[in-house]
XYZ file of N, CA and C in Angstrom:
336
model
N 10.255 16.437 1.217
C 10.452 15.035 1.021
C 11.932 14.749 1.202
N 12.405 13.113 1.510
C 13.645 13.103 1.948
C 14.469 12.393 0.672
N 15.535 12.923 0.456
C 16.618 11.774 -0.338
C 17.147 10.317 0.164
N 17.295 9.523 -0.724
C 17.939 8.753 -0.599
C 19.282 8.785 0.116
N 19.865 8.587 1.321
C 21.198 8.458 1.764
C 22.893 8.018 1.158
N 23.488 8.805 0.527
C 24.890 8.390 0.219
C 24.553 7.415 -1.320
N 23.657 7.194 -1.990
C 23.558 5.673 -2.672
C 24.744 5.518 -2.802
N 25.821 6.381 -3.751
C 27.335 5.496 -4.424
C 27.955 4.989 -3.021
N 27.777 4.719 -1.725
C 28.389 4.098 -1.053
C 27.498 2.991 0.154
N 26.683 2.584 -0.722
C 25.912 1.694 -0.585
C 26.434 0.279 -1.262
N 26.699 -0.699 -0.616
C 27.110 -1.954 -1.914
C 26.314 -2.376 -2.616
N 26.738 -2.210 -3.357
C 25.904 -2.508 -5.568
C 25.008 -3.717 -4.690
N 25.640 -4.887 -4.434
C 24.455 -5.941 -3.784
C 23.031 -5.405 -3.040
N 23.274 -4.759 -2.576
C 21.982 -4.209 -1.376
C 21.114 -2.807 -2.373
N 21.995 -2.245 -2.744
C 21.471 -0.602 -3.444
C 20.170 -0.825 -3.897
N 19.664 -1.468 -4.583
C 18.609 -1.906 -5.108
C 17.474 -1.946 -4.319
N 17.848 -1.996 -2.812
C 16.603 -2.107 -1.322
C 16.751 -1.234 -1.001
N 17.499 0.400 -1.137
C 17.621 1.287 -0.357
C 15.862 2.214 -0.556
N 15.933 2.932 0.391
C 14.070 3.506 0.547
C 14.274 4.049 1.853
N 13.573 5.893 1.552
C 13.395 6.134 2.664
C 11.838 6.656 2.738
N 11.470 6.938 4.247
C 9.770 7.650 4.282
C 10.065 8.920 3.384
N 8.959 9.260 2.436
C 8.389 10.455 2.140
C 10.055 10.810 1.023
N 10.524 9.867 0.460
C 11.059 10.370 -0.503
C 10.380 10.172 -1.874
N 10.808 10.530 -3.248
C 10.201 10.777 -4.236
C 9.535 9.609 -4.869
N 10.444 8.219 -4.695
C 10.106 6.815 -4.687
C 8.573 6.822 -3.725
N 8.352 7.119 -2.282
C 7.214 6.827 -1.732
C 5.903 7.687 -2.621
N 6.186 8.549 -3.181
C 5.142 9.896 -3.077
C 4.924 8.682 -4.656
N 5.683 8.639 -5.438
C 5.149 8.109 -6.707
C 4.477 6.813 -6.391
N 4.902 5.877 -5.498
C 4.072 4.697 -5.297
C 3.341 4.228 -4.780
N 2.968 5.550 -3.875
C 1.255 6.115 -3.339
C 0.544 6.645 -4.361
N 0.892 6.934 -5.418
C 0.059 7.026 -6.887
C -0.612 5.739 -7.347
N -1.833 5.259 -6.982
C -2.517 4.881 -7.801
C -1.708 4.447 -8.736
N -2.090 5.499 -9.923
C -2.345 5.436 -11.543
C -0.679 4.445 -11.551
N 0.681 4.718 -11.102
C 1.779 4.545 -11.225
C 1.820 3.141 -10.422
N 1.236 3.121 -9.441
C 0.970 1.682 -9.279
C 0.272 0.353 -10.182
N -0.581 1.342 -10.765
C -1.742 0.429 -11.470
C -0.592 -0.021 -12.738
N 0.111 0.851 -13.469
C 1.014 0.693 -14.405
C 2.235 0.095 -14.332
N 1.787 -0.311 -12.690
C 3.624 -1.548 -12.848
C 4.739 -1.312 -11.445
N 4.582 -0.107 -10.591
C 5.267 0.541 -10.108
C 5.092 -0.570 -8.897
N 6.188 -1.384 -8.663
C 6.110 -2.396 -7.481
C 6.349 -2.074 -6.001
N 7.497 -1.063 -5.794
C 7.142 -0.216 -4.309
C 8.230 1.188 -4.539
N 8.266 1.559 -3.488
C 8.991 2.610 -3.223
C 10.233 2.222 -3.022
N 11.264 0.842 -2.982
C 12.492 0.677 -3.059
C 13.457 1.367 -4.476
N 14.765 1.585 -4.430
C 15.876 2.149 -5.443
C 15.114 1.189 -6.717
N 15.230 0.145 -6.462
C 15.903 -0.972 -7.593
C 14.539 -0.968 -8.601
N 13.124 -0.875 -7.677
C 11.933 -0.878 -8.451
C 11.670 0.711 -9.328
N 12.127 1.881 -8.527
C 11.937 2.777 -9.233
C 12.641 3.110 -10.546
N 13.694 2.652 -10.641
C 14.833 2.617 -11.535
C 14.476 1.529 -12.653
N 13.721 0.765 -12.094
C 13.426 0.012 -13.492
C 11.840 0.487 -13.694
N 11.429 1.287 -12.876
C 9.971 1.966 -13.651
C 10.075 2.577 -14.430
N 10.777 3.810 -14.083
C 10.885 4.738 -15.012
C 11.896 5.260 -15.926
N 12.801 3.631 -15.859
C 13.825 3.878 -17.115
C 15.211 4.366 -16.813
N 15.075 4.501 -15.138
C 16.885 5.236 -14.970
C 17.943 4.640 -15.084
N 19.115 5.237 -15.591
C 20.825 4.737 -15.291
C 20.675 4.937 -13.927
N 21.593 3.947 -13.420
C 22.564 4.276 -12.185
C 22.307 6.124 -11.932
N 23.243 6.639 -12.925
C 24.135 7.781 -12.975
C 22.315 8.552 -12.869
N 21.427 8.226 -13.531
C 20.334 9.136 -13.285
C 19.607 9.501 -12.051
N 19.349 7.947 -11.313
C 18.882 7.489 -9.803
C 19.457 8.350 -9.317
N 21.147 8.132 -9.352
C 22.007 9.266 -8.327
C 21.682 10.611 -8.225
N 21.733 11.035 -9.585
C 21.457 12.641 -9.667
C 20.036 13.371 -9.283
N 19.075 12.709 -9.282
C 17.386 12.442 -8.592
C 17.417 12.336 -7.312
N 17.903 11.208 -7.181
C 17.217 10.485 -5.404
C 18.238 11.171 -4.168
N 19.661 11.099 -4.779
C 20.751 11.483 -3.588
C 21.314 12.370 -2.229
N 20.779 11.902 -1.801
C 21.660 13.369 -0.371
C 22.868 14.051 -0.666
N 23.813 13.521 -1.696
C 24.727 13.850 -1.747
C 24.884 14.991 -2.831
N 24.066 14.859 -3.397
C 24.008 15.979 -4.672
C 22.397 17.216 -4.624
N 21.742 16.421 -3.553
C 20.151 17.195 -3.191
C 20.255 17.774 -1.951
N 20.808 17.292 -0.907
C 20.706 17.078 0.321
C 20.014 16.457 1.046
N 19.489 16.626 1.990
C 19.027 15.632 2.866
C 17.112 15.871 2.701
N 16.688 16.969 2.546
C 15.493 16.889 1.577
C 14.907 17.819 0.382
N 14.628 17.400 -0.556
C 14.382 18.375 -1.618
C 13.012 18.437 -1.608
N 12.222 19.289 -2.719
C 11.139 19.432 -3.289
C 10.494 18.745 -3.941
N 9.551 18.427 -4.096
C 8.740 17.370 -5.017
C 9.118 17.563 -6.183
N 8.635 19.057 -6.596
C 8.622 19.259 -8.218
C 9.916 19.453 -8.533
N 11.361 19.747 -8.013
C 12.854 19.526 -8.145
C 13.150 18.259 -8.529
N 12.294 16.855 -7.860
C 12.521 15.420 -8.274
C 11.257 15.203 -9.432
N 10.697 15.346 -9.576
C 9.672 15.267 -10.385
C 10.140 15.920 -12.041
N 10.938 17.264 -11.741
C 11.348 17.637 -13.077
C 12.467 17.360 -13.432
N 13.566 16.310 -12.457
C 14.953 16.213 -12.923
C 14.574 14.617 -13.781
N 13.352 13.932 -13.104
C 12.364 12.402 -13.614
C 12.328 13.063 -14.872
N 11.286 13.731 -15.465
C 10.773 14.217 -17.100
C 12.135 14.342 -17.392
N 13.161 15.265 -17.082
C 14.027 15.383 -18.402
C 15.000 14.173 -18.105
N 14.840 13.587 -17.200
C 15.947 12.424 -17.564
C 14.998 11.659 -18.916
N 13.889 11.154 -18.325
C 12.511 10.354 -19.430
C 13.178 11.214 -20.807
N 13.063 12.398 -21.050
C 12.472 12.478 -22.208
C 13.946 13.144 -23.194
N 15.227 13.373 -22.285
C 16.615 13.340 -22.815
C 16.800 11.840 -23.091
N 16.260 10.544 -22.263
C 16.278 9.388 -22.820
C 15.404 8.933 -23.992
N 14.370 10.030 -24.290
C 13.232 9.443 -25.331
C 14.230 9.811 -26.258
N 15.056 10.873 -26.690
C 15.371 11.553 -27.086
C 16.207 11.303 -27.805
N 17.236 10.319 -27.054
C 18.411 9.651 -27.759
C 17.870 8.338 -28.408
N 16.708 7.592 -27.748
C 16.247 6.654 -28.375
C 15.478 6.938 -30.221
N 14.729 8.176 -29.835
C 14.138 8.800 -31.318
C 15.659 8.965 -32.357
N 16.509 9.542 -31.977
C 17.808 9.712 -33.041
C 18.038 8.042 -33.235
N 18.779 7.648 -32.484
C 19.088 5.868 -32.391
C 17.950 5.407 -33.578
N 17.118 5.463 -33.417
C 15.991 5.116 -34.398
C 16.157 5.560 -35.579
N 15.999 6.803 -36.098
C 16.455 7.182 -36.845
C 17.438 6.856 -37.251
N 18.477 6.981 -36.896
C 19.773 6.811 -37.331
C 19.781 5.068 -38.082
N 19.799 4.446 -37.282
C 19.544 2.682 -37.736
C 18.682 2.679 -38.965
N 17.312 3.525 -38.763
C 16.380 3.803 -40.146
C 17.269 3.892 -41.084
N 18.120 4.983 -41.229
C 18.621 5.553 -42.135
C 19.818 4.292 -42.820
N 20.296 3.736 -41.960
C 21.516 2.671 -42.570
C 20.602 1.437 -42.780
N 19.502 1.009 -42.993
C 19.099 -0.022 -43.562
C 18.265 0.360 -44.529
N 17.644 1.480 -44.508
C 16.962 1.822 -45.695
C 17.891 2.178 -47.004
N 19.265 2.854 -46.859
C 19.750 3.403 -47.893
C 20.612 2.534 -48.599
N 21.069 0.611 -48.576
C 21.330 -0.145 -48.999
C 20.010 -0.488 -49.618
N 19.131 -0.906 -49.088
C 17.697 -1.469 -49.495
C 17.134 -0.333 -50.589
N 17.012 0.963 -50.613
C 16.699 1.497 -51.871
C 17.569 1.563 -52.798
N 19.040 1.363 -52.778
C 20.094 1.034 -53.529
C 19.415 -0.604 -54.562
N 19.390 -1.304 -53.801
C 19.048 -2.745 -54.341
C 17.876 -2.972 -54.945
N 16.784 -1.738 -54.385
C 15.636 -1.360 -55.593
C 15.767 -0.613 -56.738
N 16.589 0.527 -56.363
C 17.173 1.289 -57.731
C 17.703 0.523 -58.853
N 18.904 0.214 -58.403
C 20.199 -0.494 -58.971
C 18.952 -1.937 -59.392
């Protein structure tokens, strides 16, 4: 399958339309199931808001510049999960963490 071309020297205006044949963007939005769930096409800008990427994540996934000119399915497929789930990841602490500073005034004000 092919990478995305150069993205960081793409202008921020356009980046969002970049798409090539048979890169990781096409293979996921010939999925059915990923279609059925929202996945609008195989362009940068739609995949990146499917599945939750930074900038900095897209790059490190989709890029020629850091993949080359074509990688492996399951190479883009497993750099997708741990970006997903290093992002679930910080969101579960974040959670926690916020838990923790509103609950421990609020059982103060039940104690007390």
């Amino acid at each position: 399958m092919y990478s995305l071309g150069d993205i960081e020297f793409q202008p921020r205006e356009t980046r969002h339309l970049m798409r090539a044949d048979d890169s990781p963007l096409t293979v996921a939005y010939n999925d059915p199931v990923l279609r059925g769930q929202g996945l609008e096409s195989d362009r940068l800008g739609d995949g990146v808001a499917f599945f939750g990427l930074s900038e900095g994540d897209a790059h490190r996934i989709l890029c020629s510049c850091l993949n080359g000119r074509t990688m492996e399915a399951s190479t883009a497929a497993r750099r997708v999960r741990a970006s997903v789930n290093q992002r679930g990841q910080k969101m579960l602490a974040l959670g926690i963490t916020t838990g923790l500073v509103l609950a421990v005034p609020a059982m103060a004000l039940l104690v007390g």
